[in-house]
């Protein structure tokens, strides 16, 4: 399939990319890994007149620790994150999220910034970002703003990003104390996207969970933190009985997707199963 005609432009700075976005408005699109945008263009679901390539902008691909935060440049690839010893040592669940995406070719090209901006309801990163309480750093013509992940995902393919803005960085607080993390994903076998993906971080103090974060992707129109599960386990020992009780609360008060891959009832069932899997794995990692 062949996309509509478009102009291709390499941006050399973030400011230059923003200038193109301002000049061309909704006719311009940023090009990162191209692994969501180009398929959409080939299907004529997206028909930008101007493609602004951000891959050559120096300083958008990095992974570093700064002020108790993991800082990821927006153009960092899934594979860079999957294989980062720093990420693995601080929040291993993020390496699991990255490693679960598509295949090696997709992970070598696709970027975390592109995935967050695209906000596919079945994408893996949104769950990881919500569970870690990540901050999305966004630059636009008016300057820079920091948007917490919980305020970023707003609906089906819809985010807090304006059309003349670019994600430059993702900042993830490094959790302290005795923590366990995990990502459990039910893979849609053809696309490799998540039928249901569950990211969790728990921390234990004096034998009890003093903090539980658990977020789903694939279940609803956008990723979300499941507060019912979080509350049910907080203050309790992370053992199989308590985890089973907490996981039963998964996706209870949520509008669950139903499509040709999985019915609403099946997805709701999977949410409970994968919440339990993720929590058990995280508990075993404490
Ligand atoms: C075969 C296949 C399997 C896949 N499997 C999975 C999977 O299992 N799980 C999963 O999560 N994803 C999967 N993906 C999607 C993949 O992860 C994409 O790489 C990702 O969703 C988009 O990242 P990208 O860098 O390719 O962005 P692009 O495709 O280049 O861009 C996507 C959108 O984001 C915008 N954008 C890009 N970068 C920025 C930025 N820095 N700031 C603002 N806007 C930006 C673009 O303008 C565009 O609208 C799969 C893709 C394919 C082709």
mmCIF file of N, CA, C and O in Angstrom, residues 175-211:
data_model
loop_
_atom_site.group_PDB
_atom_site.id
_atom_site.type_symbol
_atom_site.label_atom_id
_atom_site.label_comp_id
_atom_site.label_asym_id
_atom_site.label_seq_id
_atom_site.Cartn_x
_atom_site.Cartn_y
_atom_site.Cartn_z
ATOM 1 N N UNK A 175 11.991 4.261 42.440
ATOM 2 C CA UNK A 175 11.393 3.906 43.734
ATOM 3 C C UNK A 175 12.459 3.468 44.729
ATOM 4 O O UNK A 175 13.471 2.874 44.354
ATOM 5 N N UNK A 176 12.186 3.783 45.995
ATOM 6 C CA UNK A 176 13.160 3.448 47.044
ATOM 7 C C UNK A 176 12.636 2.314 47.910
ATOM 8 O O UNK A 176 11.437 2.031 47.902
ATOM 9 N N UNK A 177 13.540 1.705 48.676
ATOM 10 C CA UNK A 177 13.145 0.685 49.655
ATOM 11 C C UNK A 177 13.102 -0.703 49.053
ATOM 12 O O UNK A 177 13.701 -0.972 48.001
ATOM 13 N N UNK A 178 12.340 -1.556 49.710
ATOM 14 C CA UNK A 178 12.242 -2.961 49.308
ATOM 15 C C UNK A 178 11.135 -3.077 48.251
ATOM 16 O O UNK A 178 9.964 -3.193 48.581
ATOM 17 N N UNK A 179 11.505 -2.997 46.984
ATOM 18 C CA UNK A 179 10.477 -2.963 45.934
ATOM 19 C C UNK A 179 10.542 -4.205 45.034
ATOM 20 O O UNK A 179 11.589 -4.799 44.825
ATOM 21 N N UNK A 180 9.382 -4.561 44.526
ATOM 22 C CA UNK A 180 9.293 -5.612 43.509
ATOM 23 C C UNK A 180 8.505 -5.051 42.337
ATOM 24 O O UNK A 180 7.530 -4.311 42.535
ATOM 25 N N UNK A 181 8.932 -5.381 41.131
ATOM 26 C CA UNK A 181 8.243 -4.850 39.948
ATOM 27 C C UNK A 181 7.979 -5.987 38.965
ATOM 28 O O UNK A 181 8.703 -6.992 38.971
ATOM 29 N N UNK A 182 6.969 -5.827 38.122
ATOM 30 C CA UNK A 182 6.725 -6.843 37.085
ATOM 31 C C UNK A 182 5.783 -6.299 36.017
ATOM 32 O O UNK A 182 4.963 -5.410 36.293
ATOM 33 N N UNK A 183 5.926 -6.847 34.804
ATOM 34 C CA UNK A 183 4.969 -6.579 33.731
ATOM 35 C C UNK A 183 4.493 -7.929 33.205
ATOM 36 O O UNK A 183 5.301 -8.773 32.812
ATOM 37 N N UNK A 184 3.180 -8.136 33.242
ATOM 38 C CA UNK A 184 2.605 -9.391 32.733
ATOM 39 C C UNK A 184 1.697 -9.044 31.556
ATOM 40 O O UNK A 184 0.827 -8.176 31.685
ATOM 41 N N UNK A 185 1.909 -9.719 30.444
ATOM 42 C CA UNK A 185 1.201 -9.335 29.209
ATOM 43 C C UNK A 185 0.597 -10.547 28.540
ATOM 44 O O UNK A 185 1.281 -11.555 28.327
ATOM 45 N N UNK A 186 -0.675 -10.441 28.193
ATOM 46 C CA UNK A 186 -1.306 -11.441 27.342
ATOM 47 C C UNK A 186 -1.164 -10.936 25.908
ATOM 48 O O UNK A 186 -1.760 -9.916 25.541
ATOM 49 N N UNK A 187 -0.345 -11.619 25.140
ATOM 50 C CA UNK A 187 0.030 -11.135 23.812
ATOM 51 C C UNK A 187 -1.010 -11.527 22.767
ATOM 52 O O UNK A 187 -1.414 -12.692 22.715
ATOM 53 N N UNK A 188 -1.430 -10.571 21.969
ATOM 54 C CA UNK A 188 -2.259 -10.893 20.804
ATOM 55 C C UNK A 188 -1.302 -11.523 19.787
ATOM 56 O O UNK A 188 -0.344 -10.875 19.365
ATOM 57 N N UNK A 189 -1.493 -12.806 19.434
ATOM 58 C CA UNK A 189 -0.431 -13.530 18.731
ATOM 59 C C UNK A 189 -0.079 -12.974 17.339
ATOM 60 O O UNK A 189 1.058 -13.118 16.898
ATOM 61 N N UNK A 190 -1.008 -12.328 16.671
ATOM 62 C CA UNK A 190 -0.679 -11.824 15.330
ATOM 63 C C UNK A 190 0.068 -10.495 15.398
ATOM 64 O O UNK A 190 1.109 -10.322 14.760
ATOM 65 N N UNK A 191 -0.434 -9.560 16.191
ATOM 66 C CA UNK A 191 0.170 -8.219 16.201
ATOM 67 C C UNK A 191 1.260 -8.072 17.250
ATOM 68 O O UNK A 191 2.094 -7.185 17.156
ATOM 69 N N UNK A 192 1.235 -8.909 18.280
ATOM 70 C CA UNK A 192 2.122 -8.837 19.445
ATOM 71 C C UNK A 192 1.737 -7.714 20.413
ATOM 72 O O UNK A 192 2.395 -7.515 21.433
ATOM 73 N N UNK A 193 0.714 -6.913 20.065
ATOM 74 C CA UNK A 193 0.226 -5.906 21.007
ATOM 75 C C UNK A 193 -0.415 -6.614 22.210
ATOM 76 O O UNK A 193 -0.640 -7.830 22.174
ATOM 77 N N UNK A 194 -0.760 -5.813 23.251
ATOM 78 C CA UNK A 194 -1.333 -6.409 24.476
ATOM 79 C C UNK A 194 -2.838 -6.588 24.333
ATOM 80 O O UNK A 194 -3.554 -5.631 24.072
ATOM 81 N N UNK A 195 -3.298 -7.816 24.514
ATOM 82 C CA UNK A 195 -4.741 -7.991 24.744
ATOM 83 C C UNK A 195 -5.033 -7.394 26.115
ATOM 84 O O UNK A 195 -5.979 -6.653 26.303
ATOM 85 N N UNK A 196 -4.178 -7.741 27.059
ATOM 86 C CA UNK A 196 -4.159 -7.121 28.379
ATOM 87 C C UNK A 196 -2.703 -7.077 28.833
ATOM 88 O O UNK A 196 -1.987 -8.071 28.726
ATOM 89 N N UNK A 197 -2.275 -5.909 29.315
ATOM 90 C CA UNK A 197 -0.928 -5.797 29.889
ATOM 91 C C UNK A 197 -1.049 -5.165 31.262
ATOM 92 O O UNK A 197 -1.811 -4.206 31.428
ATOM 93 N N UNK A 198 -0.316 -5.698 32.231
ATOM 94 C CA UNK A 198 -0.438 -5.198 33.605
ATOM 95 C C UNK A 198 0.953 -4.911 34.168
ATOM 96 O O UNK A 198 1.789 -5.810 34.260
ATOM 97 N N UNK A 199 1.185 -3.645 34.518
ATOM 98 C CA UNK A 199 2.472 -3.230 35.083
ATOM 99 C C UNK A 199 2.277 -2.920 36.550
ATOM 100 O O UNK A 199 1.296 -2.259 36.922
ATOM 101 N N UNK A 200 3.203 -3.397 37.378
ATOM 102 C CA UNK A 200 3.048 -3.127 38.813
ATOM 103 C C UNK A 200 4.379 -2.873 39.509
ATOM 104 O O UNK A 200 5.421 -3.375 39.082
ATOM 105 N N UNK A 201 4.284 -2.050 40.553
ATOM 106 C CA UNK A 201 5.402 -1.844 41.488
ATOM 107 C C UNK A 201 4.814 -1.940 42.882
ATOM 108 O O UNK A 201 3.828 -1.258 43.184
ATOM 109 N N UNK A 202 5.397 -2.805 43.715
ATOM 110 C CA UNK A 202 4.945 -2.835 45.109
ATOM 111 C C UNK A 202 6.156 -2.631 46.009
ATOM 112 O O UNK A 202 7.286 -2.981 45.637
ATOM 113 N N UNK A 203 5.907 -2.035 47.162
ATOM 114 C CA UNK A 203 7.005 -1.957 48.124
ATOM 115 C C UNK A 203 6.514 -2.496 49.462
ATOM 116 O O UNK A 203 5.332 -2.359 49.811
ATOM 117 N N UNK A 204 7.462 -3.128 50.172
ATOM 118 C CA UNK A 204 7.103 -3.830 51.413
ATOM 119 C C UNK A 204 7.877 -3.235 52.578
ATOM 120 O O UNK A 204 9.086 -2.975 52.454
ATOM 121 N N UNK A 205 7.160 -3.012 53.676
ATOM 122 C CA UNK A 205 7.779 -2.481 54.880
ATOM 123 C C UNK A 205 7.185 -3.250 56.066
ATOM 124 O O UNK A 205 5.960 -3.356 56.156
ATOM 125 N N UNK A 206 8.043 -3.785 56.930
ATOM 126 C CA UNK A 206 7.557 -4.586 58.074
ATOM 127 C C UNK A 206 6.589 -5.688 57.650
ATOM 128 O O UNK A 206 5.555 -5.911 58.286
ATOM 129 N N UNK A 207 6.860 -6.299 56.517
ATOM 130 C CA UNK A 207 6.061 -7.440 56.071
ATOM 131 C C UNK A 207 4.788 -7.077 55.320
ATOM 132 O O UNK A 207 4.098 -7.948 54.798
ATOM 133 N N UNK A 208 4.438 -5.770 55.271
ATOM 134 C CA UNK A 208 3.199 -5.357 54.605
ATOM 135 C C UNK A 208 3.493 -4.466 53.399
ATOM 136 O O UNK A 208 4.503 -3.745 53.373
ATOM 137 N N UNK A 209 2.581 -4.476 52.433
ATOM 138 C CA UNK A 209 2.738 -3.581 51.279
ATOM 139 C C UNK A 209 2.415 -2.163 51.728
ATOM 140 O O UNK A 209 1.280 -1.898 52.155
ATOM 141 N N UNK A 210 3.397 -1.265 51.644
ATOM 142 C CA UNK A 210 3.056 0.119 52.006
ATOM 143 C C UNK A 210 2.772 0.965 50.767
ATOM 144 O O UNK A 210 2.276 2.088 50.893
ATOM 145 N N UNK A 211 3.046 0.422 49.588
ATOM 146 C CA UNK A 211 2.715 1.161 48.366
ATOM 147 C C UNK A 211 2.478 0.149 47.254
ATOM 148 O O UNK A 211 3.278 -0.763 47.049
#
